[in-house]
Amino acid sequence: MTLRVGLIGHPVAHSISPRFQQAGFDAAGLDARYDAWDLQPAELEGFIGDLRQSDALGANITIPYKEAALRHMDGLHQTARFVGAINTIVNNDGHLQGYNTDVTGFQRSLSEADFDPSGKHAVLWGAGGAARAVAWALIWRGVNALTIINRTAVRGGRLRHDLASASAGAKLKSLGADEEGVPAALGSADLVVQCTSIGLRGSETEGQLPFDLSSLRPEAFVADLIANPIETPLVEAALKSGRRAIGGLPMLVYQGVAAFELWTEREAPVEVMLAEASAAMSETDS
Ligand code: NDP
């Protein structure tokens, strides 16, 4: 029996997850097919319900269903409960368990880049769903201080408020992107994580920088969550100025690696998945 698994979202045609996940299943010699499942909101509940069948491993969830899908789970891993969103569903004999592997994906992308956030001041640029996962990832990795900067100040304030319940002593602050304190916050950051869609290929902000890099210290580490292009304008500018920087592709693959391991209870062929993701992304670059 060919096992089924896939990515639920809308739209999903642009996603490279089917490419690198299928490469992972093939390399591991598993009889599974990973598809892109583009759903309308009204289809979501019924489609997720069908994942309880014995031929389904589960699914990944992307925009715009990461929060809506959570409500259809039978159980939640604690990271998903804190973040308030899921990106992975695992079918355990008809019991659907929801996970948020964006958290572990981001943590792993930092450790593979040899950056340890513990005891550091991190600045999040953005306060949407991805910023929420990153914020918890950083709190659980022991940041000393976290400053959230967002265009819509009230949304950043809401994230700060939600984190405060279990921030383990990390100092929390939120600012609107045009507030006076922004350059000072950036200037004292050890890590800046760009969590908005500014610079995303195909968007109206393609080619743009989210903030002025001149405020950053030379030793500040820059992480951009955007995976397309592989080298965003921010990553390019940070590297050019001699700073360390990573884009969003490693996080994207590592969240997929974590999901693969939850579905299969086997070690994922990480190198194969990384290589396939880079190849798929380079094809969209050309
Ligand atoms: P959301 O829609 O939840 O949040 C969008 C964020 O971007 C908000 O903070 C929003 O600010 C800000 N924003 C959007 N447009 C602008 C603009 N023109 N100027 C200033 N701020 C802007 O999206 P997500 O959090 O889910 O995703 C954000 C990015 O992260 C996406 O580009 C996505 O590709 C990437 N991502 C990468 C992942 C990976 O694995 N590498 C995983 C998940 C996401 P405001 O609140 O003011 O609207």
PDB file of C-alpha atoms and ligand atoms in Angstrom, residues 63 66 102 125-131 150-152 155 194-198 200 204-205 225-227 248-249 251-253 255, ligand 1:
ATOM      1  CA  ILE A  63      -0.770  29.448   4.922  1.00  0.00           C
ATOM      2  CA  LYS A  66      -1.990  26.772  10.404  1.00  0.00           C
ATOM      3  CA  ASP A 102       8.628  25.474  12.527  1.00  0.00           C
ATOM      4  CA  TRP A 125      11.226  42.071  12.751  1.00  0.00           C
ATOM      5  CA  GLY A 126       7.571  41.098  12.285  1.00  0.00           C
ATOM      6  CA  ALA A 127       4.842  39.665  14.491  1.00  0.00           C
ATOM      7  CA  GLY A 128       2.838  37.278  12.291  1.00  0.00           C
ATOM      8  CA  GLY A 129       2.503  33.497  12.540  1.00  0.00           C
ATOM      9  CA  ALA A 130       6.139  32.751  11.699  1.00  0.00           C
ATOM     10  CA  ALA A 131       7.373  35.326  14.243  1.00  0.00           C
ATOM     11  CA  ASN A 150       6.235  45.298  13.783  1.00  0.00           C
ATOM     12  CA  ARG A 151       4.584  47.672  11.315  1.00  0.00           C
ATOM     13  CA  THR A 152       1.309  47.222  13.209  1.00  0.00           C
ATOM     14  CA  ARG A 155       0.005  43.045  16.827  1.00  0.00           C
ATOM     15  CA  GLN A 194      13.387  38.998   9.755  1.00  0.00           C
ATOM     16  CA  CYS A 195       9.894  37.468  10.001  1.00  0.00           C
ATOM     17  CA  THR A 196       7.933  39.599   7.511  1.00  0.00           C
ATOM     18  CA  SER A 197       7.309  38.910   3.830  1.00  0.00           C
ATOM     19  CA  ILE A 198       9.413  41.940   2.798  1.00  0.00           C
ATOM     20  CA  LEU A 200       9.757  37.780  -0.997  1.00  0.00           C
ATOM     21  CA  GLU A 204       5.266  43.844  -4.232  1.00  0.00           C
ATOM     22  CA  THR A 205       8.241  44.171  -1.853  1.00  0.00           C
ATOM     23  CA  LEU A 225      12.891  33.549   7.227  1.00  0.00           C
ATOM     24  CA  ILE A 226      12.239  34.098   3.535  1.00  0.00           C
ATOM     25  CA  ALA A 227      13.396  31.108   1.502  1.00  0.00           C
ATOM     26  CA  GLY A 248      14.967  30.713   5.290  1.00  0.00           C
ATOM     27  CA  LEU A 249      15.760  27.620   3.238  1.00  0.00           C
ATOM     28  CA  MET A 251      14.486  26.356   8.382  1.00  0.00           C
ATOM     29  CA  LEU A 252      12.087  25.215   5.662  1.00  0.00           C
ATOM     30  CA  VAL A 253      13.972  21.954   5.172  1.00  0.00           C
ATOM     31  CA  GLN A 255      10.855  21.750   9.720  1.00  0.00           C
TER      32      GLN A 255
HETATM   33  P1  NDP B   1       1.814  36.573   8.393  1.00  0.00           P
HETATM   34  O1  NDP B   1       0.890  37.018   7.320  1.00  0.00           O
HETATM   35  O2  NDP B   1       1.279  35.868   9.575  1.00  0.00           O
HETATM   36  O3  NDP B   1       2.644  37.861   8.934  1.00  0.00           O
HETATM   37  C1  NDP B   1       3.213  38.779   8.030  1.00  0.00           C
HETATM   38  C2  NDP B   1       4.173  39.699   8.760  1.00  0.00           C
HETATM   39  O4  NDP B   1       4.808  40.524   7.756  1.00  0.00           O
HETATM   40  C3  NDP B   1       3.487  40.675   9.706  1.00  0.00           C
HETATM   41  O5  NDP B   1       4.390  41.007  10.736  1.00  0.00           O
HETATM   42  C4  NDP B   1       3.221  41.881   8.790  1.00  0.00           C
HETATM   43  O6  NDP B   1       3.105  43.096   9.489  1.00  0.00           O
HETATM   44  C5  NDP B   1       4.507  41.907   8.004  1.00  0.00           C
HETATM   45  N1  NDP B   1       4.399  42.588   6.706  1.00  0.00           N
HETATM   46  C6  NDP B   1       3.836  42.129   5.571  1.00  0.00           C
HETATM   47  N2  NDP B   1       3.976  43.028   4.575  1.00  0.00           N
HETATM   48  C7  NDP B   1       4.639  44.086   5.098  1.00  0.00           C
HETATM   49  C8  NDP B   1       5.085  45.339   4.578  1.00  0.00           C
HETATM   50  N3  NDP B   1       4.864  45.667   3.302  1.00  0.00           N
HETATM   51  N4  NDP B   1       5.744  46.170   5.402  1.00  0.00           N
HETATM   52  C9  NDP B   1       5.976  45.838   6.694  1.00  0.00           C
HETATM   53  N5  NDP B   1       5.581  44.675   7.254  1.00  0.00           N
HETATM   54  C10 NDP B   1       4.918  43.806   6.460  1.00  0.00           C
HETATM   55  O7  NDP B   1       2.915  35.695   7.646  1.00  0.00           O
HETATM   56  P2  NDP B   1       3.883  34.603   8.287  1.00  0.00           P
HETATM   57  O8  NDP B   1       4.341  35.102   9.606  1.00  0.00           O
HETATM   58  O9  NDP B   1       3.280  33.279   8.199  1.00  0.00           O
HETATM   59  O10 NDP B   1       5.100  34.610   7.237  1.00  0.00           O
HETATM   60  C11 NDP B   1       6.022  35.673   7.184  1.00  0.00           C
HETATM   61  C12 NDP B   1       7.190  35.296   6.275  1.00  0.00           C
HETATM   62  O11 NDP B   1       7.913  34.199   6.831  1.00  0.00           O
HETATM   63  C13 NDP B   1       6.754  34.874   4.875  1.00  0.00           C
HETATM   64  O12 NDP B   1       7.565  35.545   3.941  1.00  0.00           O
HETATM   65  C14 NDP B   1       7.033  33.397   4.812  1.00  0.00           C
HETATM   66  O13 NDP B   1       7.489  33.009   3.536  1.00  0.00           O
HETATM   67  C15 NDP B   1       8.153  33.230   5.835  1.00  0.00           C
HETATM   68  N6  NDP B   1       8.129  31.897   6.456  1.00  0.00           N
HETATM   69  C16 NDP B   1       9.219  31.079   6.289  1.00  0.00           C
HETATM   70  C17 NDP B   1       9.242  29.832   6.848  1.00  0.00           C
HETATM   71  C18 NDP B   1      10.435  28.963   6.637  1.00  0.00           C
HETATM   72  O14 NDP B   1      10.364  27.766   6.939  1.00  0.00           O
HETATM   73  N7  NDP B   1      11.533  29.480   6.133  1.00  0.00           N
HETATM   74  C19 NDP B   1       8.127  29.323   7.646  1.00  0.00           C
HETATM   75  C20 NDP B   1       7.027  30.264   7.770  1.00  0.00           C
HETATM   76  C21 NDP B   1       7.048  31.486   7.181  1.00  0.00           C
HETATM   77  P3  NDP B   1       1.648  43.649   9.957  1.00  0.00           P
HETATM   78  O15 NDP B   1       1.309  42.888  11.212  1.00  0.00           O
HETATM   79  O16 NDP B   1       1.875  45.096  10.160  1.00  0.00           O
HETATM   80  O17 NDP B   1       0.685  43.351   8.832  1.00  0.00           O
END
